[in-house]
PDB file of C-alpha atoms and ligand atoms in Angstrom:
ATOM      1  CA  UNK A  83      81.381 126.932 107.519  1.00 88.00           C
ATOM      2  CA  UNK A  84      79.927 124.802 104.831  1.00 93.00           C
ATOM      3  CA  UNK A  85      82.711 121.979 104.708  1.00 87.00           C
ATOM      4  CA  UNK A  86      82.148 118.708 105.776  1.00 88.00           C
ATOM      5  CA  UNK A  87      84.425 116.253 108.262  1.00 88.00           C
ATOM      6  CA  UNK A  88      86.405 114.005 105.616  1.00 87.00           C
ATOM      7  CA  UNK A  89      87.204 110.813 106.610  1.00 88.00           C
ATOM      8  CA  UNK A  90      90.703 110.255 106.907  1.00 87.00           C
ATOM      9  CA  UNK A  91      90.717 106.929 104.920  1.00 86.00           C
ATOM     10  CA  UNK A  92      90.087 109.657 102.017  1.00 85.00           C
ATOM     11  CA  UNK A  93      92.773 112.126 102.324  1.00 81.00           C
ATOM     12  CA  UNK A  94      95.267 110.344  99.766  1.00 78.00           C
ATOM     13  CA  UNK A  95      92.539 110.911  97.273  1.00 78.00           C
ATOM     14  CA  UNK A  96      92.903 114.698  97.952  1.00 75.00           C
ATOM     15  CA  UNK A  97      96.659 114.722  98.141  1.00 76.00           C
ATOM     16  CA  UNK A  98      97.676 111.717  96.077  1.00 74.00           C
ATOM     17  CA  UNK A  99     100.736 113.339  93.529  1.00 72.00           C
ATOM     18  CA  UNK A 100     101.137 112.041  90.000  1.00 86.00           C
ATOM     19  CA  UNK A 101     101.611 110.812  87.863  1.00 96.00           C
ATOM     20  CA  UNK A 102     101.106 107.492  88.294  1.00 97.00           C
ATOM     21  CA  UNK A 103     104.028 105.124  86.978  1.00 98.00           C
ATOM     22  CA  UNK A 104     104.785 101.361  85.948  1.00 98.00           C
ATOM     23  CA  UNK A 105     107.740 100.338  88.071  1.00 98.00           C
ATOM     24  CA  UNK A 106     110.119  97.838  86.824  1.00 98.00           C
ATOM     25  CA  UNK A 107     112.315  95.113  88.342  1.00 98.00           C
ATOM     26  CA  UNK A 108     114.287  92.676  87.672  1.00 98.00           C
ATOM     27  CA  UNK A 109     115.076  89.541  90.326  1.00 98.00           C
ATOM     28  CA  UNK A 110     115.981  85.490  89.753  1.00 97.00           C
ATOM     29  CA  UNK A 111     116.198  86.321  86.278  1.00 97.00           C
ATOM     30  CA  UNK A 112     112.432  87.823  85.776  1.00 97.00           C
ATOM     31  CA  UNK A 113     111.389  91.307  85.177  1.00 98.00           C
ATOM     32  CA  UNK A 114     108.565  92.554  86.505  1.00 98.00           C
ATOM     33  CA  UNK A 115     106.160  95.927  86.299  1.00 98.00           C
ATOM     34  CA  UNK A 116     103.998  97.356  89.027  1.00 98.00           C
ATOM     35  CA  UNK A 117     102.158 100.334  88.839  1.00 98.00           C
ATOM     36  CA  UNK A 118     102.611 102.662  91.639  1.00 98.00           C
ATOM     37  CA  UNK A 119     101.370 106.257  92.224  1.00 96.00           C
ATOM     38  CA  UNK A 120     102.639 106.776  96.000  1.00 95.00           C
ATOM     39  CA  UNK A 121     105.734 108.850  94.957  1.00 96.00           C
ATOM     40  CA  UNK A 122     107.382 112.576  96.113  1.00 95.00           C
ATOM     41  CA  UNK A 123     110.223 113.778  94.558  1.00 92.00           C
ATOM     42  CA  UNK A 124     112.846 114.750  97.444  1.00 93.00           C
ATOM     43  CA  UNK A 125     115.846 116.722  95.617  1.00 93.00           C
ATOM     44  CA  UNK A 126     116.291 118.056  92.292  1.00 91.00           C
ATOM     45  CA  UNK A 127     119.996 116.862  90.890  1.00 93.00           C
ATOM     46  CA  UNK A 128     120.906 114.106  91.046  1.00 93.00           C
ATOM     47  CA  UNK A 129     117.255 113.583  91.294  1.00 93.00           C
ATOM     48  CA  UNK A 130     115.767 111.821  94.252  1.00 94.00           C
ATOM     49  CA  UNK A 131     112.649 109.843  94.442  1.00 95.00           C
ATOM     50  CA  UNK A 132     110.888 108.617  97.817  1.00 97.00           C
ATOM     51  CA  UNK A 133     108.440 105.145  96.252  1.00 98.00           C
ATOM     52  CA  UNK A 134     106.108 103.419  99.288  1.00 98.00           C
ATOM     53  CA  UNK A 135     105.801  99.653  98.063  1.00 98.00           C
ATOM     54  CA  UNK A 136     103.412  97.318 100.107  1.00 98.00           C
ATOM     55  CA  UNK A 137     105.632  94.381 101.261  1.00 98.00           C
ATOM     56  CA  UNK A 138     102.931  92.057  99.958  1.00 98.00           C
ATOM     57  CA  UNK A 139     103.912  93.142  96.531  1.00 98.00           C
ATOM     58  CA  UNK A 140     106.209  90.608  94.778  1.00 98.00           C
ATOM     59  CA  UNK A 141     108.039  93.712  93.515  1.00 98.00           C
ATOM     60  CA  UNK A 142     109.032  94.833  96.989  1.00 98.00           C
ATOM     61  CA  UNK A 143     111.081  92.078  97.326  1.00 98.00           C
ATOM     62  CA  UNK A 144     112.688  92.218  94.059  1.00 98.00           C
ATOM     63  CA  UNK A 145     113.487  96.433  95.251  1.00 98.00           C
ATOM     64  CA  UNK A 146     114.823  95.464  98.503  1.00 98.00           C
ATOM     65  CA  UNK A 147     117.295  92.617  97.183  1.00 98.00           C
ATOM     66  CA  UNK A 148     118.463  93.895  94.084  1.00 98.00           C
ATOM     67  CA  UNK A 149     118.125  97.944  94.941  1.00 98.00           C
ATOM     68  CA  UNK A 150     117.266  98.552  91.136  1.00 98.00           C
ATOM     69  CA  UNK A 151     113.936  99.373  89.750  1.00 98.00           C
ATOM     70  CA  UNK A 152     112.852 101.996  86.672  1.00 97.00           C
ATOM     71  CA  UNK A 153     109.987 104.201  87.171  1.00 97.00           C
ATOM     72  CA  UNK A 154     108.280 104.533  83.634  1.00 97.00           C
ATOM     73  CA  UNK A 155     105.928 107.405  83.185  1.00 95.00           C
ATOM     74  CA  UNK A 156     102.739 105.988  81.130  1.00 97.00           C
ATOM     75  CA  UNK A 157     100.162 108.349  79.103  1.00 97.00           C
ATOM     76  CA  UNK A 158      96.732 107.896  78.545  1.00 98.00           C
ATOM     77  CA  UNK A 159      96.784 105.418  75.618  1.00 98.00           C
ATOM     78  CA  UNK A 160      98.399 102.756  78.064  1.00 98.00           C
ATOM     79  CA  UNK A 161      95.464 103.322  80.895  1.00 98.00           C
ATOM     80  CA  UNK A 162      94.337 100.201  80.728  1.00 98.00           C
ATOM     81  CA  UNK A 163      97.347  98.489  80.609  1.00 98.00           C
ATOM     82  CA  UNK A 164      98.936 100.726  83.578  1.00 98.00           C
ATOM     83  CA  UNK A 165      95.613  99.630  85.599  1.00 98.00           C
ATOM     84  CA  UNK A 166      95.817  95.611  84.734  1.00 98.00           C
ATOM     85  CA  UNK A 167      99.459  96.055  85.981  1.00 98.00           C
ATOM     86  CA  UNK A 168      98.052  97.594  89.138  1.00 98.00           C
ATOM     87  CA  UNK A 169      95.983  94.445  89.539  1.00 98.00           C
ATOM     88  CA  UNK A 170      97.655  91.099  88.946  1.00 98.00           C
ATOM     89  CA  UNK A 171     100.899  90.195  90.905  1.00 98.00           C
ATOM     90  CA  UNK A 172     104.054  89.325  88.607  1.00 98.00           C
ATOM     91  CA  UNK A 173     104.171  85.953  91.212  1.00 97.00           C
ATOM     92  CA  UNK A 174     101.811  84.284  88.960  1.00 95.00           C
ATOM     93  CA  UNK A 175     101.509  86.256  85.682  1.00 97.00           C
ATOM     94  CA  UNK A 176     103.952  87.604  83.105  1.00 98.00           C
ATOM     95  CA  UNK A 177     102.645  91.152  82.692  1.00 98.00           C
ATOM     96  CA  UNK A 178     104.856  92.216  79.905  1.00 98.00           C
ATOM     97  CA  UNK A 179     102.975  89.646  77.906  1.00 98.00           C
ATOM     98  CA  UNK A 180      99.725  89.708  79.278  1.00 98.00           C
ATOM     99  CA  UNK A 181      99.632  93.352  78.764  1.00 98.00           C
ATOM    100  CA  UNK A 182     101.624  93.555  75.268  1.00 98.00           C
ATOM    101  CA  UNK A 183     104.806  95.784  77.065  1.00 98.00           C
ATOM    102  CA  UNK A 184     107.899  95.542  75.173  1.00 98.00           C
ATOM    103  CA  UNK A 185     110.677  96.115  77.698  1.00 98.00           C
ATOM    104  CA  UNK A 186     113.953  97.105  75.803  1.00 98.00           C
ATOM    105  CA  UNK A 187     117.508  97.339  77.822  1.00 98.00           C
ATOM    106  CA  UNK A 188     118.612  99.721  80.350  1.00 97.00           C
ATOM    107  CA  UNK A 189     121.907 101.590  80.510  1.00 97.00           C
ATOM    108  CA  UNK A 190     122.894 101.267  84.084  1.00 97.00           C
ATOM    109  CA  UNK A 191     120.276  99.039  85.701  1.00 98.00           C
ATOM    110  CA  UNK A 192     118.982  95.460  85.069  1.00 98.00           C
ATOM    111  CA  UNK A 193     115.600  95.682  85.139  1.00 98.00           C
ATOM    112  CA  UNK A 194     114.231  97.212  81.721  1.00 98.00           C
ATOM    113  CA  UNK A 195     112.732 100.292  80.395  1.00 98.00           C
ATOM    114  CA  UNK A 196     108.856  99.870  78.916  1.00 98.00           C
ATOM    115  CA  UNK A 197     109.292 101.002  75.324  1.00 98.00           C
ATOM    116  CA  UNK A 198     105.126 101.991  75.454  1.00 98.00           C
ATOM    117  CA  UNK A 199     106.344 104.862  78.275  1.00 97.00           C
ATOM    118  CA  UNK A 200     107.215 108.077  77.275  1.00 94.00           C
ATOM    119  CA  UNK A 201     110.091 108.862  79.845  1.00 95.00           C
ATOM    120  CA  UNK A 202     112.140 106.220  81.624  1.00 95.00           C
ATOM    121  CA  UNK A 203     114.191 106.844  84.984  1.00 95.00           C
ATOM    122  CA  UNK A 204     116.555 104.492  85.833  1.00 97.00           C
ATOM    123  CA  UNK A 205     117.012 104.247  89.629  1.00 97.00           C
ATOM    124  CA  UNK A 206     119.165 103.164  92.209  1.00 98.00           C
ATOM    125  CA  UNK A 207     117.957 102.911  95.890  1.00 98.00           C
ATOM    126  CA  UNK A 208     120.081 105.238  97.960  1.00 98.00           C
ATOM    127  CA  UNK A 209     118.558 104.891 101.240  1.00 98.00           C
ATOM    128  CA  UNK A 210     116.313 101.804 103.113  1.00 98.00           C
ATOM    129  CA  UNK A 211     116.218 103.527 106.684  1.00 98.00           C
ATOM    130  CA  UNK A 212     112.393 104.486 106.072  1.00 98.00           C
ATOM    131  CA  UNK A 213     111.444 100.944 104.455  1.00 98.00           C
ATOM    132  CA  UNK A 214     110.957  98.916 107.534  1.00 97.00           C
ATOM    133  CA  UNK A 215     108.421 101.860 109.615  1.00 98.00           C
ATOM    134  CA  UNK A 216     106.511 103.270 105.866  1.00 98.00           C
ATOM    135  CA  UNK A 217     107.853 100.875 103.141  1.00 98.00           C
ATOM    136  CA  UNK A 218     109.839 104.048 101.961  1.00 98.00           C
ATOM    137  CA  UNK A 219     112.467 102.997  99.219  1.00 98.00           C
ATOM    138  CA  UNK A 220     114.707 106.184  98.759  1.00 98.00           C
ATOM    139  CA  UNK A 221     115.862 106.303  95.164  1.00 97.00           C
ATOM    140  CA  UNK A 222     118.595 108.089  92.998  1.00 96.00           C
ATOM    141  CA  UNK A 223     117.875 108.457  89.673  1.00 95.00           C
ATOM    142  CA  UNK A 224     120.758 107.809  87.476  1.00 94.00           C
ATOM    143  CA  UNK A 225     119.770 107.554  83.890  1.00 94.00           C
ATOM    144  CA  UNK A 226     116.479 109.490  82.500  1.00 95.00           C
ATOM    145  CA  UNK A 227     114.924 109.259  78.840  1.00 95.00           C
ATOM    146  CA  UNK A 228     112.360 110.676  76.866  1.00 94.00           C
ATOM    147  CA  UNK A 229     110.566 110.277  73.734  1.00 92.00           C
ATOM    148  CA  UNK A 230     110.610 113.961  72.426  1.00 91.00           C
ATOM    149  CA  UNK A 231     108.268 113.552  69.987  1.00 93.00           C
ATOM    150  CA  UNK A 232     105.730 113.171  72.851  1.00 93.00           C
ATOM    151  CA  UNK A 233     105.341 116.905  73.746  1.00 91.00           C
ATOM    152  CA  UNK A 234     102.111 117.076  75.809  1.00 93.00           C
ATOM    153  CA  UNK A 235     102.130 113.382  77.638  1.00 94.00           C
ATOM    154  CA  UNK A 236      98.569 113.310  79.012  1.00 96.00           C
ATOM    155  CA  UNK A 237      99.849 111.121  82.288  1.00 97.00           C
ATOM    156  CA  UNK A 238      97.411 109.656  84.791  1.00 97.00           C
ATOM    157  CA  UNK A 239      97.126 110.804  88.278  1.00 96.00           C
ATOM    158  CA  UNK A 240      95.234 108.535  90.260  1.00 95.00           C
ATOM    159  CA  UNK A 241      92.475 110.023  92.485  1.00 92.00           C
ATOM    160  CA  UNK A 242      91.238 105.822  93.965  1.00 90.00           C
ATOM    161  CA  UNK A 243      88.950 104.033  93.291  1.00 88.00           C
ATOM    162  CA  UNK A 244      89.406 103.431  89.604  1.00 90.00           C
ATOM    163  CA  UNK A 245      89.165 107.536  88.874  1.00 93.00           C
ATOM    164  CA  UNK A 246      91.852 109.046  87.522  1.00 96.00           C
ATOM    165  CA  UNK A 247      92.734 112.944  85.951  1.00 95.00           C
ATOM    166  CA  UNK A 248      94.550 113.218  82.954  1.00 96.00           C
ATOM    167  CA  UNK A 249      97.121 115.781  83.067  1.00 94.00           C
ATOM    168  CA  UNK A 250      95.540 119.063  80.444  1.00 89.00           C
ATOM    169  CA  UNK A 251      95.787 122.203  80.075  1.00 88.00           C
ATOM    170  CA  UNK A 252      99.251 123.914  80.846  1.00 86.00           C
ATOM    171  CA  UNK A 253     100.128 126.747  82.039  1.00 89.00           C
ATOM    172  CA  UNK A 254     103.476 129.348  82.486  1.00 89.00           C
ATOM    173  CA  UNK A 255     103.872 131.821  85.384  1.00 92.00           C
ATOM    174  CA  UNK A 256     107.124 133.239  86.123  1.00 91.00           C
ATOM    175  CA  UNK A 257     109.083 131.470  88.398  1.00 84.00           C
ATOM    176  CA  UNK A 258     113.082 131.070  89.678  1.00 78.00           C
ATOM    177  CA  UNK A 259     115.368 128.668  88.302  1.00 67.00           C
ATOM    178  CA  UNK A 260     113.834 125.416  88.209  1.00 62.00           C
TER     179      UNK A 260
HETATM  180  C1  LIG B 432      96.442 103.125  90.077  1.00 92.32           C
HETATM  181  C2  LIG B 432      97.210 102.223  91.015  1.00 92.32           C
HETATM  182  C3  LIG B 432      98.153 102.750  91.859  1.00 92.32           C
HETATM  183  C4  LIG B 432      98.881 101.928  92.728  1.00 92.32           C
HETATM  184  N1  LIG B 432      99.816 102.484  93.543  1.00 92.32           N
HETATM  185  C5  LIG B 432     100.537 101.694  94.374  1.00 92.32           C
HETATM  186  C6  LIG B 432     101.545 102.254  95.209  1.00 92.32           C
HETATM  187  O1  LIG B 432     101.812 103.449  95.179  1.00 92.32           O
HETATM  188  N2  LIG B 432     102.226 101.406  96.040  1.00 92.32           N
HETATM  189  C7  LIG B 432     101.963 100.057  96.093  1.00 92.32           C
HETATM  190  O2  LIG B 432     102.608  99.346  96.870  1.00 92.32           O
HETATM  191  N3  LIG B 432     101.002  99.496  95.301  1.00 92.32           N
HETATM  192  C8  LIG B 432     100.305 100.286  94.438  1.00 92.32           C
HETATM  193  N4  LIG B 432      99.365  99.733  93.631  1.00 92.32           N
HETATM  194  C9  LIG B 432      99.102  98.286  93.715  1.00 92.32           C
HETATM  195  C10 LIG B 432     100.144  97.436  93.002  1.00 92.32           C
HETATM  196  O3  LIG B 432     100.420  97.938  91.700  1.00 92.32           O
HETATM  197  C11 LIG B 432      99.607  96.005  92.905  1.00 92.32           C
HETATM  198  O4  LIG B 432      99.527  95.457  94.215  1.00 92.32           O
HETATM  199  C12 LIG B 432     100.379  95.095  91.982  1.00 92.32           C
HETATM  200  O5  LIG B 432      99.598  93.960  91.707  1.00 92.32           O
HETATM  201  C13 LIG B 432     101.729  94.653  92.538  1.00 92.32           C
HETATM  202  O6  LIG B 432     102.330  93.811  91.580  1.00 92.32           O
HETATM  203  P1  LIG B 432     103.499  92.771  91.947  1.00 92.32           P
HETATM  204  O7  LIG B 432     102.961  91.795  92.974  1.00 92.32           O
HETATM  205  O8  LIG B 432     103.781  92.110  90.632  1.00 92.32           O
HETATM  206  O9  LIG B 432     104.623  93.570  92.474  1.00 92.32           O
HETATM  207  C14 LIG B 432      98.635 100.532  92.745  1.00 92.32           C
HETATM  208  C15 LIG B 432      97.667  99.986  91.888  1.00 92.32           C
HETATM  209  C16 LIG B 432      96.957 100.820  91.025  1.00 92.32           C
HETATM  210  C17 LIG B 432      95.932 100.221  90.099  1.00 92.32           C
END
């Protein structure tokens, strides 16, 4: 055998899922966007969304108190921005200005979509037994939108350290219903 042991700091970087997304909250009358690619979807309708926040961020706080957030899905053109958000804490900075986000209202949540993403899920956290042991948030999504016009989003998926894929080529093999 020609592999090598891989250290097991490493093994998100082989398994990390995609694509990476700008989560939004709203708490004491501030929104706030973090970006986040620790995500697994868990059921298909209503659609259910398992989201490990680090209690140090200031947006796990905002999650656990007001049990409302919006995943945004960035592209490519908002890299940079999706990457500053990653890297300065909404405690001290405004990121929708720093970063030029325009958030725009939600339909069923108060925290707001990010016009710049392409698809917006508005979510509701359903279940908080996994947040104390894995910082878990278990989330229902109950409003999705998408920009049609963008038919081949080229989203990020985050591979650490600064590296990241950008979704390409598709491709279509039969498969059942969904
Ligand atoms: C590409 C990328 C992915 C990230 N993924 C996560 C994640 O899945 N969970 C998490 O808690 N923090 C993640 N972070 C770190 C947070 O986005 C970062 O700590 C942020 O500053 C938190 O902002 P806040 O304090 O305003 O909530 C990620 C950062 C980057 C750059």
């Amino acid at each position: 055998m020609n592999k090598k042991s891989l250290p097991l700091s490493r093994v998100y970087r082989l398994l990390e899922p995609g694509p990476v997304l700008l989560v939004t909250t709203f708490h004491r009358a501030r929104a706030n966007v973090m970006t986040l690619s620790w995500h697994t979807m868990m059921d298909f309708e209503p659609p259910v969304v398992g989201c490990v926040l680090s209690e140090a961020n200031f947006s796990f706080a905002a999650l656990k108190a007001t049990r409302e957030c919006v995943l945004n899905v960035p592209t490519v053109e908002l890299a940079r921005q999706t990457v500053g958000c990653g890297n300065a804490s909404g405690r001290r900075v405004d990121k929708f200005a720093r970063f030029g986000l325009t958030p725009l209202p939600a339909s069923a949540v108060a925290p707001p979509l990010i016009a710049e993403c392409f698809a917006n899920l508005e979510c509701r956290v359903a279940d908080t037994r996994m947040v104390r042991r894995y910082n878990l948030f278990v989330l229902e999504v109950v409003k999705a939108w998408i920009d049609p016009a963008v038919t081949a989003p080229g989203t990020l998926h985050h591979e650490g350290r600064g590296a990241f894929m950008v979704a390409g080529e598709r491709i279509r093999l039969p498969s059942r219903k969904k």
